[in-house]
Coordinates of C-alpha atoms and ligand atoms in Angstrom, one line a residue:
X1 CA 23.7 10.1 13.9
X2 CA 22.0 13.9 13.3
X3 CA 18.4 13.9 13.3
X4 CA 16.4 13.2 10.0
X5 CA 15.3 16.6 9.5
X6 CA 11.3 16.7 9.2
X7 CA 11.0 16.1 5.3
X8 CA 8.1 17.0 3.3
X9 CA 8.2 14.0 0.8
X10 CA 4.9 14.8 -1.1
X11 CA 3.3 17.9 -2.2
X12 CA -0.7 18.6 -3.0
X13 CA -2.0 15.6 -1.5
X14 CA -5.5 16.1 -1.7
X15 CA -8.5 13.5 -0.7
X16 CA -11.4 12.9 -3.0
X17 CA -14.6 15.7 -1.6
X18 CA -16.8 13.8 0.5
X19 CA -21.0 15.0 -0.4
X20 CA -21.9 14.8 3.0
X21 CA -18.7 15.8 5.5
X22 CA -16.9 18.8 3.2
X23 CA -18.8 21.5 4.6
X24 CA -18.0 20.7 8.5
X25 CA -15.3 23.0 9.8
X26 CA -14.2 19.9 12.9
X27 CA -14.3 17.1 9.7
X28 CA -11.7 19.4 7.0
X29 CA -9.6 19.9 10.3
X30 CA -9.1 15.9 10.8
X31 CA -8.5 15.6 7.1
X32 CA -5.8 19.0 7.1
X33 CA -3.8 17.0 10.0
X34 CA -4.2 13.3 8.0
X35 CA -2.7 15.2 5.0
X36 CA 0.5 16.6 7.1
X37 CA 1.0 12.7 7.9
X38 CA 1.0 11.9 4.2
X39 CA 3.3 14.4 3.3
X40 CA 5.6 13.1 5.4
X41 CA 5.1 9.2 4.8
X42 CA 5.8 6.6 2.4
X43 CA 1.8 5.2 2.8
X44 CA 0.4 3.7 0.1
X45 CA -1.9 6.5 -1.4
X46 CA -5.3 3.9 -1.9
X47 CA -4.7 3.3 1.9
X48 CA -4.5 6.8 2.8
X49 CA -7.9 7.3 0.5
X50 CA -9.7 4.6 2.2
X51 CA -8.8 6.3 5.7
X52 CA -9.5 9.7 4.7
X53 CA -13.5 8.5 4.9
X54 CA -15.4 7.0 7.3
X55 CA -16.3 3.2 6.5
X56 CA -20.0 3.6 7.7
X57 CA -22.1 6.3 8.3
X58 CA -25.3 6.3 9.9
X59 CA -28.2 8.8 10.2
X60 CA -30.8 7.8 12.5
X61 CA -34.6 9.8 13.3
X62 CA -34.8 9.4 17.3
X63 CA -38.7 10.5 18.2
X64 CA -39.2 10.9 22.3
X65 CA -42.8 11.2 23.7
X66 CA -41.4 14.4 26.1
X67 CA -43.2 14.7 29.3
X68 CA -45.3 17.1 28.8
X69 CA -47.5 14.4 25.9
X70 CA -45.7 16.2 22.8
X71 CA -43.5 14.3 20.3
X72 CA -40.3 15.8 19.3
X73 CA -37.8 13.8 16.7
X74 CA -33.9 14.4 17.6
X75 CA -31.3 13.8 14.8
X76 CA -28.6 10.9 15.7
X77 CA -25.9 9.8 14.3
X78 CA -22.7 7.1 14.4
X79 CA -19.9 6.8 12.9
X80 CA -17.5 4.1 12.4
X81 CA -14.3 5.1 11.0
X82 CA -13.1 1.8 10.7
X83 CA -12.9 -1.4 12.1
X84 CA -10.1 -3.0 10.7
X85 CA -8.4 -3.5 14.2
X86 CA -11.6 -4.8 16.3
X87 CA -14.7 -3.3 16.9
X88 CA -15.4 0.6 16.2
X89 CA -14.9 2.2 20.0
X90 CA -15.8 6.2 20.8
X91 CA -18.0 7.7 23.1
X92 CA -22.0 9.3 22.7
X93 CA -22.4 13.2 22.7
X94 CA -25.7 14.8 23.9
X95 CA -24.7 18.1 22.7
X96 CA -26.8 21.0 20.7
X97 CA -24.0 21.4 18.3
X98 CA -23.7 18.1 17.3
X99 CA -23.7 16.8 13.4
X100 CA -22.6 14.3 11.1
X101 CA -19.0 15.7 10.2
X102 CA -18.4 16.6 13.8
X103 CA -19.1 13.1 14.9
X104 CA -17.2 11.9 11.5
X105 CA -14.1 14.0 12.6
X106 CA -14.5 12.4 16.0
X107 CA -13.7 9.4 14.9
X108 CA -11.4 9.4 12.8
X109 CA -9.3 10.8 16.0
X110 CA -10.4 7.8 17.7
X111 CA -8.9 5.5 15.2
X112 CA -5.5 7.1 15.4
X113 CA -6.1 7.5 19.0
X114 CA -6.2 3.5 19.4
X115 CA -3.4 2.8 16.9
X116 CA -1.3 5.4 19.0
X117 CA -2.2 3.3 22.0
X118 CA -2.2 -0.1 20.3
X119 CA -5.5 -0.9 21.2
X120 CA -7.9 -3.5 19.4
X121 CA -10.3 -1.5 18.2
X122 CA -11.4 0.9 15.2
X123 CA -12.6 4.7 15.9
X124 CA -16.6 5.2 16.4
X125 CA -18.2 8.1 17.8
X126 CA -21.7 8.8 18.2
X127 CA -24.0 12.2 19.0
X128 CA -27.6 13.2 19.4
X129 CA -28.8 17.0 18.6
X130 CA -29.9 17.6 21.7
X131 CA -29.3 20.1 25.1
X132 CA -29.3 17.9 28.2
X133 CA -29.5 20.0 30.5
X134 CA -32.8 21.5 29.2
X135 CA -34.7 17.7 29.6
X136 CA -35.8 15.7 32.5
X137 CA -33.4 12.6 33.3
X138 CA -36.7 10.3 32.3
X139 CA -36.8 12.7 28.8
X140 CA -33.1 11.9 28.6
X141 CA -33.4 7.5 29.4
X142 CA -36.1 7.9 26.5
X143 CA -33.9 9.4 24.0
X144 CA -30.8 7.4 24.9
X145 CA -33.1 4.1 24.4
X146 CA -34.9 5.3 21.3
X147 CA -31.2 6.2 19.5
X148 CA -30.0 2.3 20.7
X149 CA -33.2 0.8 19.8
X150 CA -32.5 2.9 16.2
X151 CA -28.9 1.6 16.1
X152 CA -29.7 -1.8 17.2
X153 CA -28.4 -3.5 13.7
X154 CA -25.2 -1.8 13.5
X155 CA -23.5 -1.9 17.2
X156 CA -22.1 -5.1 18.8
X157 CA -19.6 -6.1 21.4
X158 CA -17.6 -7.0 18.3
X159 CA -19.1 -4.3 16.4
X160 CA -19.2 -0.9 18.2
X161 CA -18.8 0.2 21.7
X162 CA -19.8 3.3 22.8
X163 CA -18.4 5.2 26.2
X164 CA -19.3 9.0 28.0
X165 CA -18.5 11.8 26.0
X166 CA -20.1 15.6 26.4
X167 CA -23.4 15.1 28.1
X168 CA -23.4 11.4 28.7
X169 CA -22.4 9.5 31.8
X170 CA -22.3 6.5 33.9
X171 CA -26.4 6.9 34.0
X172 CA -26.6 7.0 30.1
X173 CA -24.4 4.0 29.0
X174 CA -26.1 2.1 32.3
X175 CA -29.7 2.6 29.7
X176 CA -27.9 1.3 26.3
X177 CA -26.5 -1.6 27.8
X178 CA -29.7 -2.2 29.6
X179 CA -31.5 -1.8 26.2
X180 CA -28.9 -4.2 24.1
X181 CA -29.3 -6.6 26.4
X182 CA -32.9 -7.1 26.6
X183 CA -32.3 -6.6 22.6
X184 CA -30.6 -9.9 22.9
X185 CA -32.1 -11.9 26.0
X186 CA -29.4 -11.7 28.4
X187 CA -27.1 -9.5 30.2
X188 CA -24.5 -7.8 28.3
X189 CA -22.5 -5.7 30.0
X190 CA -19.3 -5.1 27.0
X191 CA -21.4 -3.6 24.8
X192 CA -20.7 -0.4 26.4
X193 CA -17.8 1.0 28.5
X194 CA -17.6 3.8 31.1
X195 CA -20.6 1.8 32.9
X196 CA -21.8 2.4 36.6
X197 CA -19.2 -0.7 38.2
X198 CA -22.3 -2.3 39.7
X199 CA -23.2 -3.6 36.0
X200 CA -19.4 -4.7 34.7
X201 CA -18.0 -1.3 34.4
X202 CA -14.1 -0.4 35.4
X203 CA -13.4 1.0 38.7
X204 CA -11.3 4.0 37.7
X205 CA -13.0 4.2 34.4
X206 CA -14.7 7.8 35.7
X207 CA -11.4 9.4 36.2
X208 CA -9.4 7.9 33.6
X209 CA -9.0 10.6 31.3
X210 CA -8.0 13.0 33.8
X211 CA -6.0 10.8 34.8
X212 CA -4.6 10.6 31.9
X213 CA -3.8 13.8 31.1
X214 CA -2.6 14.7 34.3
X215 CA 0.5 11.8 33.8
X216 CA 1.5 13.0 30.6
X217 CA 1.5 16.5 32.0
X218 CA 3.7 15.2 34.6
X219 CA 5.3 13.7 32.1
X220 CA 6.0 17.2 30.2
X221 CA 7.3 19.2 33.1
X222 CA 10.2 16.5 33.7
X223 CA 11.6 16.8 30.6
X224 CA 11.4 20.5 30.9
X225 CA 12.7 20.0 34.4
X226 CA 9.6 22.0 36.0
X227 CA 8.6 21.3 39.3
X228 CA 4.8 20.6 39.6
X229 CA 4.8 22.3 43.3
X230 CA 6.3 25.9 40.9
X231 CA 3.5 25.3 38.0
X232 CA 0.5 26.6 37.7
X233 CA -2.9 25.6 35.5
X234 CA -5.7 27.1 33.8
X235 CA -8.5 24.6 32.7
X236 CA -11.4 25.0 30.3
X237 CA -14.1 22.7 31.2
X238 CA -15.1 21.2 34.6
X239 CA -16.7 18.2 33.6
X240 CA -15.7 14.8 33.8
X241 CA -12.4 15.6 31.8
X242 CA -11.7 18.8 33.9
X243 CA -12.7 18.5 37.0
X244 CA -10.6 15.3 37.9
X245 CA -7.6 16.5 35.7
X246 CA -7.7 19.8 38.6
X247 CA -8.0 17.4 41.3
X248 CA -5.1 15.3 40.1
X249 CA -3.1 18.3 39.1
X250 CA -3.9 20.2 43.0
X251 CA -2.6 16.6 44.6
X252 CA 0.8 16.9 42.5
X253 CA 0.8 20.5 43.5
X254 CA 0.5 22.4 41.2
X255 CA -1.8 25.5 41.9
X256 CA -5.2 25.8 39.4
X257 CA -5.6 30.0 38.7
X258 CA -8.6 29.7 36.8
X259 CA -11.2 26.9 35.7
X260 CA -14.1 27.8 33.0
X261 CA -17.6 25.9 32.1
X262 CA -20.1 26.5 29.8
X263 CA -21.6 29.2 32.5
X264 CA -18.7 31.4 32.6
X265 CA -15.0 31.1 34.3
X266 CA -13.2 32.2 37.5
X267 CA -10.1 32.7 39.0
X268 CA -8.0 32.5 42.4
X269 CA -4.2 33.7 42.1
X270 CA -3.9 31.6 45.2
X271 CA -4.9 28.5 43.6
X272 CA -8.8 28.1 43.5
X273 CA -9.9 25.1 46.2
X274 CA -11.0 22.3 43.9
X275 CA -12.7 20.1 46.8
X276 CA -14.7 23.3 47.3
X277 CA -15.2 23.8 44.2
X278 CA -16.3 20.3 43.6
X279 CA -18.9 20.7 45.9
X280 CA -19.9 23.8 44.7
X281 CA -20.5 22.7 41.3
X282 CA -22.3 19.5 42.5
X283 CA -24.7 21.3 44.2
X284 CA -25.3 24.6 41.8
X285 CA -24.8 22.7 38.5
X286 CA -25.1 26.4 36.8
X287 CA -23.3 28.0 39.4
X288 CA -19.3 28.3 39.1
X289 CA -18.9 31.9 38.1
X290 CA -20.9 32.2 41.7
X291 CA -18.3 30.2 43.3
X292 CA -17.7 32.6 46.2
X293 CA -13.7 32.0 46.9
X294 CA -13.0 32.8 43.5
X295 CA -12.9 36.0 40.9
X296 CA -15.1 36.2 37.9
X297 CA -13.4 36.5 34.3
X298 CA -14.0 36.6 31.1
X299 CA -13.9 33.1 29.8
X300 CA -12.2 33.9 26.4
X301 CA -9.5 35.9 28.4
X302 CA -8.8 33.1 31.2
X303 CA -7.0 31.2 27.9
X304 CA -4.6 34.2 27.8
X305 CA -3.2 33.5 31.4
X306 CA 0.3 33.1 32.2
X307 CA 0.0 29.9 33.5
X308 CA 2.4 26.8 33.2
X309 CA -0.3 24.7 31.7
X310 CA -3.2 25.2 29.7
X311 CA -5.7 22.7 30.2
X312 CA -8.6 22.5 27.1
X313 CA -11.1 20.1 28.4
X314 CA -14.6 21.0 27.0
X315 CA -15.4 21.3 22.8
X316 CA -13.1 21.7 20.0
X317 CA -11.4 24.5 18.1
X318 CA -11.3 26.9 21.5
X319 CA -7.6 27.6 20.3
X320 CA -7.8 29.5 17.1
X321 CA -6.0 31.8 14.6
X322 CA -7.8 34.5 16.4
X323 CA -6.0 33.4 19.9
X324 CA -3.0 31.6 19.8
X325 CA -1.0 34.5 19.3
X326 CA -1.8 35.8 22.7
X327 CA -1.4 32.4 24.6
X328 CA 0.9 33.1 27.4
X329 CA 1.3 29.0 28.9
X330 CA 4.1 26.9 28.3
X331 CA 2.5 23.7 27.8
X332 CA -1.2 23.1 26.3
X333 CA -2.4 19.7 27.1
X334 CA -5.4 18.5 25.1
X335 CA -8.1 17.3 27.4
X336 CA -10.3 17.5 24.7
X337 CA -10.5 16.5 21.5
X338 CA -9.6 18.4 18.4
X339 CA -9.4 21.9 20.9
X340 CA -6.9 23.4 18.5
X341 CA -7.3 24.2 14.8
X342 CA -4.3 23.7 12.4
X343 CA -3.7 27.2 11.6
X344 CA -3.5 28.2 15.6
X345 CA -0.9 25.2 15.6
X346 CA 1.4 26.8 13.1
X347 CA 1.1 30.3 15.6
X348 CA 1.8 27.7 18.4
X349 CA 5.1 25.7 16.7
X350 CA 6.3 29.4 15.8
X351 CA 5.8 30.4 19.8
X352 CA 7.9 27.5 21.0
X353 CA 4.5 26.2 23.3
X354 CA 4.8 22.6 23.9
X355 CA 1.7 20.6 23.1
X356 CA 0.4 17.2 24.4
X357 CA -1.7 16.5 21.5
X358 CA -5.3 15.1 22.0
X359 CA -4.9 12.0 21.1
X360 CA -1.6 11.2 23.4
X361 CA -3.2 13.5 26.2
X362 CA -6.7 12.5 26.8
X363 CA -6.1 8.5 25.9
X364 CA -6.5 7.4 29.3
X365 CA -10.2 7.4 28.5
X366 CA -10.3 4.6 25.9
X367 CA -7.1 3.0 27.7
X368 CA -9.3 2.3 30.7
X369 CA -12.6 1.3 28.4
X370 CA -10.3 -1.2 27.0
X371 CA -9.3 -2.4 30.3
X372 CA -13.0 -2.3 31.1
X373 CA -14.2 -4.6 27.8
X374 CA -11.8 -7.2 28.3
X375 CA -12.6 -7.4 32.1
X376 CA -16.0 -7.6 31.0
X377 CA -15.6 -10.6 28.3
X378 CA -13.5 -12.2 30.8
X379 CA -16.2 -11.6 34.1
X380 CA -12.9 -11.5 35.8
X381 CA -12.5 -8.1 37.6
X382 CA -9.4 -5.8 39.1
X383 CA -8.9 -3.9 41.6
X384 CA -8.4 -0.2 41.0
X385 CA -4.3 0.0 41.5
X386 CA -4.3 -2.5 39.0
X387 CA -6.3 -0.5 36.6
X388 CA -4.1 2.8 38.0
X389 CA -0.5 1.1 37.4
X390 CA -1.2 -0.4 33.7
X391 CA -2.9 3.2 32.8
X392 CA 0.5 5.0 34.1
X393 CA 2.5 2.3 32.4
X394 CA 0.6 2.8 28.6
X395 CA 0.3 6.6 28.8
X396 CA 3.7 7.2 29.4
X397 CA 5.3 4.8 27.4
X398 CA 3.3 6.6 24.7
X399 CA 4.5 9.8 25.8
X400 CA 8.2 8.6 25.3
X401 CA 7.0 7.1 21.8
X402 CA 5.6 9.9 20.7
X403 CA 8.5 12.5 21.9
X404 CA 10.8 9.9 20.2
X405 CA 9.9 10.1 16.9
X406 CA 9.0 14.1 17.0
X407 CA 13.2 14.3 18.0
X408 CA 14.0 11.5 16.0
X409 CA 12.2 13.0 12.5
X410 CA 12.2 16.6 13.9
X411 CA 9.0 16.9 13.7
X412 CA 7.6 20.4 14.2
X413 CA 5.3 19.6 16.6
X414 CA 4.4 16.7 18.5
X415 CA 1.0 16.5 17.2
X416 CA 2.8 15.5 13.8
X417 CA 4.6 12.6 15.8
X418 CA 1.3 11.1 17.6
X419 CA -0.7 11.6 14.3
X420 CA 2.1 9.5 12.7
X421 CA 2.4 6.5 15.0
X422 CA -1.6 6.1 15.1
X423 CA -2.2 6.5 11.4
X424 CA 1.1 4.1 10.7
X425 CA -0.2 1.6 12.3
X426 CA -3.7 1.2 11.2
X427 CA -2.7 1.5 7.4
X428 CA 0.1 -1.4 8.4
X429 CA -2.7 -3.2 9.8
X430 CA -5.3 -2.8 6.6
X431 CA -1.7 -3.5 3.9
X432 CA -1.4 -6.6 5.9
X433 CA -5.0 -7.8 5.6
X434 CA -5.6 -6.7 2.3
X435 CA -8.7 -5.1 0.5
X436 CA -11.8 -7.9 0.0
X437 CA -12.6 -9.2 -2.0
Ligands
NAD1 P1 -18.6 16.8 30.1 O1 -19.9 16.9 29.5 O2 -18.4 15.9 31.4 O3 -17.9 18.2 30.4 C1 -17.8 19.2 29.5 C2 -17.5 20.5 30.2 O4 -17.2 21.5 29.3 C3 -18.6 21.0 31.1 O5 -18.1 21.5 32.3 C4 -19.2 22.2 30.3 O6 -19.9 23.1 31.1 C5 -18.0 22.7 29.6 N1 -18.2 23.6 28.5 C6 -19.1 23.4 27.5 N2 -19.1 24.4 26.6 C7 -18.1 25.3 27.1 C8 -17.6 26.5 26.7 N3 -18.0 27.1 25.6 N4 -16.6 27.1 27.4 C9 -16.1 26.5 28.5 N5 -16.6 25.3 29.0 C10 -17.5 24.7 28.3 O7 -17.6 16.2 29.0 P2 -16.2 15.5 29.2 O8 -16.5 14.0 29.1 O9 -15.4 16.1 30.3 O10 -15.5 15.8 27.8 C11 -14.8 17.0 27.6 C12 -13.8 16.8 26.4 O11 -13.0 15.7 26.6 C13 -14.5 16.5 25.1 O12 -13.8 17.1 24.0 C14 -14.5 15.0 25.0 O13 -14.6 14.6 23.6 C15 -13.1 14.8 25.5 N6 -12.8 13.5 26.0 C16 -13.6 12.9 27.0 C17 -13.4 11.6 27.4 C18 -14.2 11.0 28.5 O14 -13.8 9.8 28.9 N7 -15.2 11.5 29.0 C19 -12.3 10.9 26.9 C20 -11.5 11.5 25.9 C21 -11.8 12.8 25.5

């Protein structure tokens, strides 16, 4: 049987203006890609309404004694898309750029992210207004225990489970579960994921989304019949996302030309050494461009490498109208979320480049936390080829899900396809339970 061709079944769907999210660039882009979906869907349109807005909101003051004796009050703030599935589950940004509709976008990507990966839980994300790398780790515990201490009412092992996003880490989640749990009189290590493994975290959790990306990647280049060993890679980012997605990528062979952080980018047409690099990095945190066995570049310009694969794995809308004409990869694989805007994707579809979209690509993340909170309600632990082999298993079954329905409907792209299956099957999930009362 031919191919449904991708049908646009209704025109001018529009969501209701929300007071408090409209004006945030990352939050209309998360609403522009729910409304492709529902052009192409039979979802009932109340459903669609109640998913175009986040079910809770919350604002919260966080004041830190810094260490120098002054007071200074941070903005926080969680979202919980919904929570029809389980609890609300998203990570904690410690970013300057963080607001409400960014962290509102955030999770509404985490909602289709774990209907996409049929996990039990809704999309949360969370953020505080703040620079890391400008405060002392004890400045840092304080404002990660003031923002749980402020939260305290409305987050839960059954509630809403934060992990590491941007500026957050092991460290970090190790203080709000500490915090929760003297909230509550005992230890409770599943309210939070991505913990150090000494407290109930996941071995593996660390490199999960790399991981991640890096088998749907693989995942890519087979069906386009591309040797790893003959690709190459650029990568934006060389945090926790892009640093173990290099590593990965350099053990399949495939050679990395250029790597980019928030301190500028470089390049090796070799293939830079990412062990070197590694160590580099660890011990000049603001120190790549110095890296001495590689080129400085413009960062803006490394995206416009002919590479095999372009890696985004640091903040959102990097791919733009203003670059995605001049892209020169073949495959873009979203290690970040939300890295490309909907008008660069139409420049994309019309230049044939093949994109793993961020919710498929960078899923190992929450996969893993997943693995990690049942392990943790269960206090019955794995080992990490365990964790490794149902983490290959999940991501590329959802690869072949996902490329499925963008042949099956001819989708344009395969972001339509992902954003499809995730936001299917929480709508089937709220028709079935019904709206209360
Ligand atoms: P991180 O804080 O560990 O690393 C972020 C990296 O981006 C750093 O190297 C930083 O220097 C770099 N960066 C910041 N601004 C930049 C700029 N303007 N140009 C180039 N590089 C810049 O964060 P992370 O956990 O690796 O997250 C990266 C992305 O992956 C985010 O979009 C995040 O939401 C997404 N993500 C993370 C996880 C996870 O498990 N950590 C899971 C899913 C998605």
């Amino acid at each position: 049987m031919a191919p449904m061709k991708d049908q646009i079944k209704h025109k001018n769907i529009q969501f209701k203006e929300h007071p408090m999210l409209d004006s945030s660039p990352v939050f209309r882009m998360a609403r522009q890609q729910m409304v492709k979906v529902a052009e192409r869907s039979e979802l009932e349109p109340g459903i669609l309404d109640r998913l175009s807005v986040p079910k809770r909101s919350f604002i919260v003051a966080v004041p830190v004694r810094l260490d120098n004796g002054e007071t200074q009050v941070f903005n926080g703030f969680r979202v919980q898309h919904h929570i029809t599935s389980g609890p609300a589950k998203g990570g904690l940004r410690f970013h300057p750029a963080v607001d409400l509709g960014e962290v509102a976008a955030l999770a509404m990507w985490m909602s289709w992210k774990c209907g996409l990966m049929n996990l039990p839980f809704g999309g949360g994300k969370g953020g505080v207004t703040v620079d890391p790398v400008k405060h002392s780790k004890r400045e840092l515990e304080r404002i990660t225990r003031r923002y749980t201490e402020e939260l305290l009412p409305m987050i839960g092992p059954r509630i809403d489970v934060m992990a590491p996003d941007v500026g957050t880490d092991e460290q970090t989640m190790a203080w709000i579960m500490d915090t929760y749990s003297m909230s509550i009189g005992h230890a409770c290590p599943e309210i939070v994921t991505g913990k150090p493994v000494e407290i109930g975290g996941c071995v593996g959790r660390r490199e999960a989304t790399g991981r991640g990306v890096v088998y749907t990647i693989m995942c890519a280049l087979k069906e386009m019949g591309i040797d790893p060993k003959q690709a190459t890679a650029v990568v934006q980012g060389f945090g926790n996302v892009g640093s173990v997605a290099c590593n990965e990528l350099t053990q399949r062979g495939v050679k990395i030309l250029a790597v980019s952080d928030r301190y500028g980018a470089i390049m090796n047409e070799e293939g830079l050494d990412i062990e070197a690099l590694s160590k580099h990095v660890a011990a000049n945190p603001t120190g790549l461009p110095d890296f001495p066995k590689g080129k400085k570049v413009d960062p803006q310009r490394m995206l416009e490498m002919k590479c095999t694969v372009l890696v985004p794995a640091a903040l959102e809308r990097v791919i733009n109208a203003e670059n995605a004409g001049n892209l020169q990869c073949k495959i873009i694989a979203e290690g970040a979320n939300g890295p490309t805007t909907p008008e660069a994707d139409d420049i994309l579809d019309e230049k044939g480049i093949f994109i793993i979209p961020d919710i498929l690509c960078n899923a190992g993340g929450v996969t893993v936390s997943y693995f990690e909170w049942v392990q943790d309600l269960q206090q019955l632990f794995w080992d990490e080829s365990e964790v490794q082999k149902r983490l290959q298993r999940l991501m590329e079954d959802a690869y072949s899900r996902v490329r499925k329905l963008a042949k099956d409907r001819s989708f344009r792209n395969n972001r339509i396809a992902a954003l499809t299956l995730g936001v299917e099957k929480v709508a089937r999930e709220k028709d079935i339970r019904g709206l209360y009362p």
